[in-house]
mmCIF file of C-alpha atoms in Angstrom:
data_model
loop_
_atom_site.group_PDB
_atom_site.id
_atom_site.type_symbol
_atom_site.label_atom_id
_atom_site.label_comp_id
_atom_site.label_asym_id
_atom_site.label_seq_id
_atom_site.Cartn_x
_atom_site.Cartn_y
_atom_site.Cartn_z
ATOM 1 C CA MET W 50 93.404 40.616 27.294
ATOM 2 C CA THR W 51 93.444 43.800 25.644
ATOM 3 C CA THR W 52 92.468 44.372 21.960
ATOM 4 C CA THR W 53 92.860 47.443 19.650
ATOM 5 C CA VAL W 54 91.453 47.593 16.561
ATOM 6 C CA PRO W 55 92.705 50.363 13.990
ATOM 7 C CA THR W 56 89.865 52.925 13.118
ATOM 8 C CA ALA W 57 91.226 53.368 9.550
ATOM 9 C CA GLY W 58 91.977 51.518 6.529
ATOM 10 C CA PRO W 59 90.101 49.591 3.745
ATOM 11 C CA THR W 60 89.066 46.465 6.294
ATOM 12 C CA PRO W 61 89.686 46.817 9.930
ATOM 13 C CA THR W 62 90.700 43.528 11.831
ATOM 14 C CA PRO W 63 91.470 43.036 15.370
ATOM 15 C CA ALA W 64 95.534 43.669 16.514
ATOM 16 C CA PRO W 65 97.153 40.877 18.437
ATOM 17 C CA ALA W 66 96.380 40.965 22.240
ATOM 18 C CA THR W 67 99.027 43.810 23.849
ATOM 19 C CA ALA W 68 98.636 43.195 27.483
ATOM 20 C CA PRO W 69 95.939 41.341 30.082
ATOM 21 C CA VAL W 70 93.321 43.391 32.124
ATOM 22 C CA SER W 71 92.455 42.731 35.487
ATOM 23 C CA GLY W 72 89.680 40.205 36.250
ATOM 24 C CA ALA W 73 88.988 36.703 35.537
ATOM 25 C CA GLY W 74 87.981 36.087 31.962
ATOM 26 C CA SER W 75 87.411 40.362 31.168
ATOM 27 C CA ALA W 76 88.791 42.058 28.048
ATOM 28 C CA THR W 77 88.411 45.454 26.911
ATOM 29 C CA VAL W 78 87.803 46.370 22.966
ATOM 30 C CA THR W 79 88.545 50.181 22.435
ATOM 31 C CA ALA W 80 88.021 52.043 19.087
ATOM 32 C CA ALA W 81 86.603 49.449 16.487
ATOM 33 C CA VAL W 82 84.692 50.338 13.215
ATOM 34 C CA VAL W 83 82.421 48.340 12.899
ATOM 35 C CA PRO W 84 81.815 46.962 9.236
ATOM 36 C CA GLY W 85 78.882 47.538 7.273
ATOM 37 C CA GLY W 86 77.088 49.494 10.103
ATOM 38 C CA GLY W 87 77.620 46.634 12.617
ATOM 39 C CA PRO W 88 74.709 44.674 14.039
ATOM 40 C CA GLY W 89 71.995 46.997 15.675
ATOM 41 C CA GLY W 90 72.975 49.705 13.560
ATOM 42 C CA PHE W 91 75.895 51.170 15.556
ATOM 43 C CA ASP W 92 78.909 52.654 13.326
ATOM 44 C CA ARG W 93 81.917 52.471 15.666
ATOM 45 C CA LEU W 94 82.336 50.769 18.910
ATOM 46 C CA LEU W 95 84.302 53.153 21.157
ATOM 47 C CA GLU W 96 84.801 50.959 24.295
ATOM 48 C CA ALA W 97 83.714 47.229 25.362
ATOM 49 C CA VAL W 98 84.860 45.834 28.810
ATOM 50 C CA VAL W 99 82.858 42.337 29.350
ATOM 51 C CA GLY W 100 80.631 42.243 31.874
ATOM 52 C CA GLU W 101 81.011 45.939 32.728
ATOM 53 C CA ARG W 102 80.239 48.437 30.396
ATOM 54 C CA ALA W 103 80.346 49.519 26.342
ATOM 55 C CA ALA W 104 80.009 52.827 24.011
ATOM 56 C CA ALA W 105 79.619 52.998 20.267
ATOM 57 C CA VAL W 106 78.503 55.921 18.012
ATOM 58 C CA ARG W 107 75.548 55.489 15.736
ATOM 59 C CA ASN W 108 75.558 58.223 12.578
ATOM 60 C CA VAL W 109 72.017 58.715 11.191
ATOM 61 C CA PRO W 110 72.388 59.440 7.568
ATOM 62 C CA ALA W 111 69.348 61.183 5.675
ATOM 63 C CA THR W 112 69.350 58.057 2.882
ATOM 64 C CA LEU W 113 67.537 55.884 5.747
ATOM 65 C CA ALA W 114 64.285 54.499 4.420
ATOM 66 C CA CYS W 115 62.720 55.310 7.197
ATOM 67 C CA PHE W 116 62.690 58.666 6.570
ATOM 68 C CA THR W 117 60.448 58.983 3.957
ATOM 69 C CA ASP W 118 57.463 57.852 6.094
ATOM 70 C CA HIS W 119 58.503 58.500 9.495
ATOM 71 C CA PHE W 120 57.568 61.775 8.438
ATOM 72 C CA PRO W 121 57.737 63.044 5.547
ATOM 73 C CA ARG W 122 57.761 66.900 6.584
ATOM 74 C CA HIS W 123 59.773 66.160 9.492
ATOM 75 C CA PRO W 124 61.691 63.426 9.798
ATOM 76 C CA VAL W 125 62.448 61.371 12.928
ATOM 77 C CA LEU W 126 64.305 58.134 13.670
ATOM 78 C CA PRO W 127 61.718 55.743 15.109
ATOM 79 C CA GLY W 128 62.599 54.967 18.468
ATOM 80 C CA VAL W 129 62.386 51.140 17.880
ATOM 81 C CA LEU W 130 65.552 51.242 15.821
ATOM 82 C CA LEU W 131 67.111 53.759 18.681
ATOM 83 C CA LEU W 132 66.091 50.915 20.829
ATOM 84 C CA GLU W 133 67.553 47.966 19.099
ATOM 85 C CA SER W 134 71.272 49.589 18.626
ATOM 86 C CA MET W 135 70.919 50.021 22.757
ATOM 87 C CA ALA W 136 70.153 46.322 22.601
ATOM 88 C CA ALA W 137 72.717 45.395 20.221
ATOM 89 C CA LEU W 138 75.630 47.353 22.399
ATOM 90 C CA ALA W 139 74.312 45.504 25.574
ATOM 91 C CA ARG W 140 74.962 42.185 23.818
ATOM 92 C CA THR W 141 78.118 43.788 22.515
ATOM 93 C CA ALA W 142 78.737 44.417 26.949
ATOM 94 C CA ALA W 143 77.317 40.996 27.860
ATOM 95 C CA GLY W 144 80.031 39.157 26.393
ATOM 96 C CA PRO W 145 80.830 36.084 24.157
ATOM 97 C CA GLY W 146 77.992 33.732 23.055
ATOM 98 C CA THR W 147 74.488 34.256 21.808
ATOM 99 C CA TRP W 148 72.219 37.064 23.453
ATOM 100 C CA ARG W 149 68.425 37.804 23.059
ATOM 101 C CA LEU W 150 66.385 40.627 24.534
ATOM 102 C CA ALA W 151 64.368 39.339 27.185
ATOM 103 C CA ALA W 152 62.606 42.381 28.748
ATOM 104 C CA VAL W 153 63.170 46.016 28.461
ATOM 105 C CA ARG W 154 61.754 48.369 31.305
ATOM 106 C CA GLY W 155 61.834 52.108 31.993
ATOM 107 C CA VAL W 156 62.314 53.025 28.178
ATOM 108 C CA ARG W 157 62.138 57.120 27.662
ATOM 109 C CA PHE W 158 62.276 58.917 24.494
ATOM 110 C CA LYS W 159 63.209 62.758 25.512
ATOM 111 C CA HIS W 160 63.921 64.430 21.897
ATOM 112 C CA PHE W 161 63.493 63.556 18.384
ATOM 113 C CA VAL W 162 66.978 61.985 16.224
ATOM 114 C CA GLY W 163 66.803 63.203 12.687
ATOM 115 C CA PRO W 164 69.275 62.961 9.903
ATOM 116 C CA GLY W 165 72.478 63.881 10.330
ATOM 117 C CA ASP W 166 72.650 63.433 14.106
ATOM 118 C CA GLN W 167 75.629 61.406 15.749
ATOM 119 C CA VAL W 168 73.973 59.487 18.497
ATOM 120 C CA HIS W 169 76.485 58.498 21.545
ATOM 121 C CA LEU W 170 75.334 55.179 23.236
ATOM 122 C CA THR W 171 76.754 53.838 26.679
ATOM 123 C CA VAL W 172 75.722 50.748 28.415
ATOM 124 C CA GLU W 173 76.475 50.060 31.806
ATOM 125 C CA VAL W 174 75.683 46.607 32.888
ATOM 126 C CA THR W 175 73.980 46.316 36.568
ATOM 127 C CA ALA W 176 73.966 42.229 36.908
ATOM 128 C CA HIS W 177 76.132 39.715 35.152
ATOM 129 C CA GLY W 178 75.984 36.077 35.090
ATOM 130 C CA PRO W 179 76.272 33.145 32.620
ATOM 131 C CA HIS W 180 72.916 33.206 31.474
ATOM 132 C CA ARG W 181 71.250 36.624 32.650
ATOM 133 C CA THR W 182 72.638 40.256 32.080
ATOM 134 C CA GLU W 183 70.915 43.198 32.967
ATOM 135 C CA CYS W 184 71.865 46.508 31.781
ATOM 136 C CA ARG W 185 71.103 50.620 31.898
ATOM 137 C CA ALA W 186 71.398 52.399 28.757
ATOM 138 C CA THR W 187 71.724 56.008 27.299
ATOM 139 C CA ALA W 188 71.628 57.439 23.992
ATOM 140 C CA ARG W 189 72.766 61.051 23.501
ATOM 141 C CA ALA W 190 72.666 63.187 20.198
ATOM 142 C CA GLY W 191 73.848 66.981 20.244
ATOM 143 C CA GLY W 192 75.396 67.092 23.915
ATOM 144 C CA ARG W 193 71.499 66.339 25.176
ATOM 145 C CA VAL W 194 70.017 62.832 26.358
ATOM 146 C CA VAL W 195 67.610 61.775 23.574
ATOM 147 C CA ALA W 196 66.825 58.143 25.273
ATOM 148 C CA THR W 197 67.081 56.251 28.374
ATOM 149 C CA ALA W 198 66.257 52.816 29.072
ATOM 150 C CA ARG W 199 66.168 51.707 32.613
ATOM 151 C CA VAL W 200 66.822 47.933 32.382
ATOM 152 C CA LEU W 201 67.939 46.023 29.469
ATOM 153 C CA ALA W 202 67.497 42.675 30.013
ATOM 154 C CA LEU W 203 68.919 39.557 27.837
ATOM 155 C CA VAL W 204 69.460 35.953 28.385
ATOM 156 C CA SER W 205 71.658 33.605 26.931
ATOM 157 C CA ASP W 206 70.207 31.495 24.064
ATOM 158 C CA GLU W 207 71.897 28.271 25.964
ATOM 159 C CA THR W 208 69.076 29.086 28.670
ATOM 160 C CA THR W 209 65.887 26.709 28.293
ATOM 161 C CA ARG W 210 63.132 28.713 27.311
ATOM 162 C CA GLU W 211 60.190 28.726 29.231
ATOM 163 C CA GLY W 212 57.271 25.926 28.236
ATOM 164 C CA THR W 213 60.134 23.914 26.036
ATOM 165 C CA ALA W 214 61.871 21.082 27.625
#
């Protein structure tokens, strides 16, 4: 099913489905505005193909509270906030259901992200199952790669956690 969401207007809502997409149970979403900044802090969902990939944009306003302390003379977006945006986009790519971040491997922060930057996030699903999904993520700002995550492992909340019944 293909869903297109308008990018302008006071309260964006999904438009009715227009055409099916090949693949069982897959869906494509393009150009969605996420009201209120969205979960994990990305502002605009550009593309989401469940079980395959997703892309989004995160704007970094100078008014973020973290810039007063991190660091006063040279404000830098904390890496954990950038990582959370990557994880939120990975949850979008994983599809419906409640997914939680279980592991992160191979994270590299290559350049600083500061006030006024626009970060383009991309996530590629490398392994997808009903209870576990693994993704590779990249963040770009100003035409260069600012951060990468080799593996973002997500597990379904329906999965029994180790040590519980």
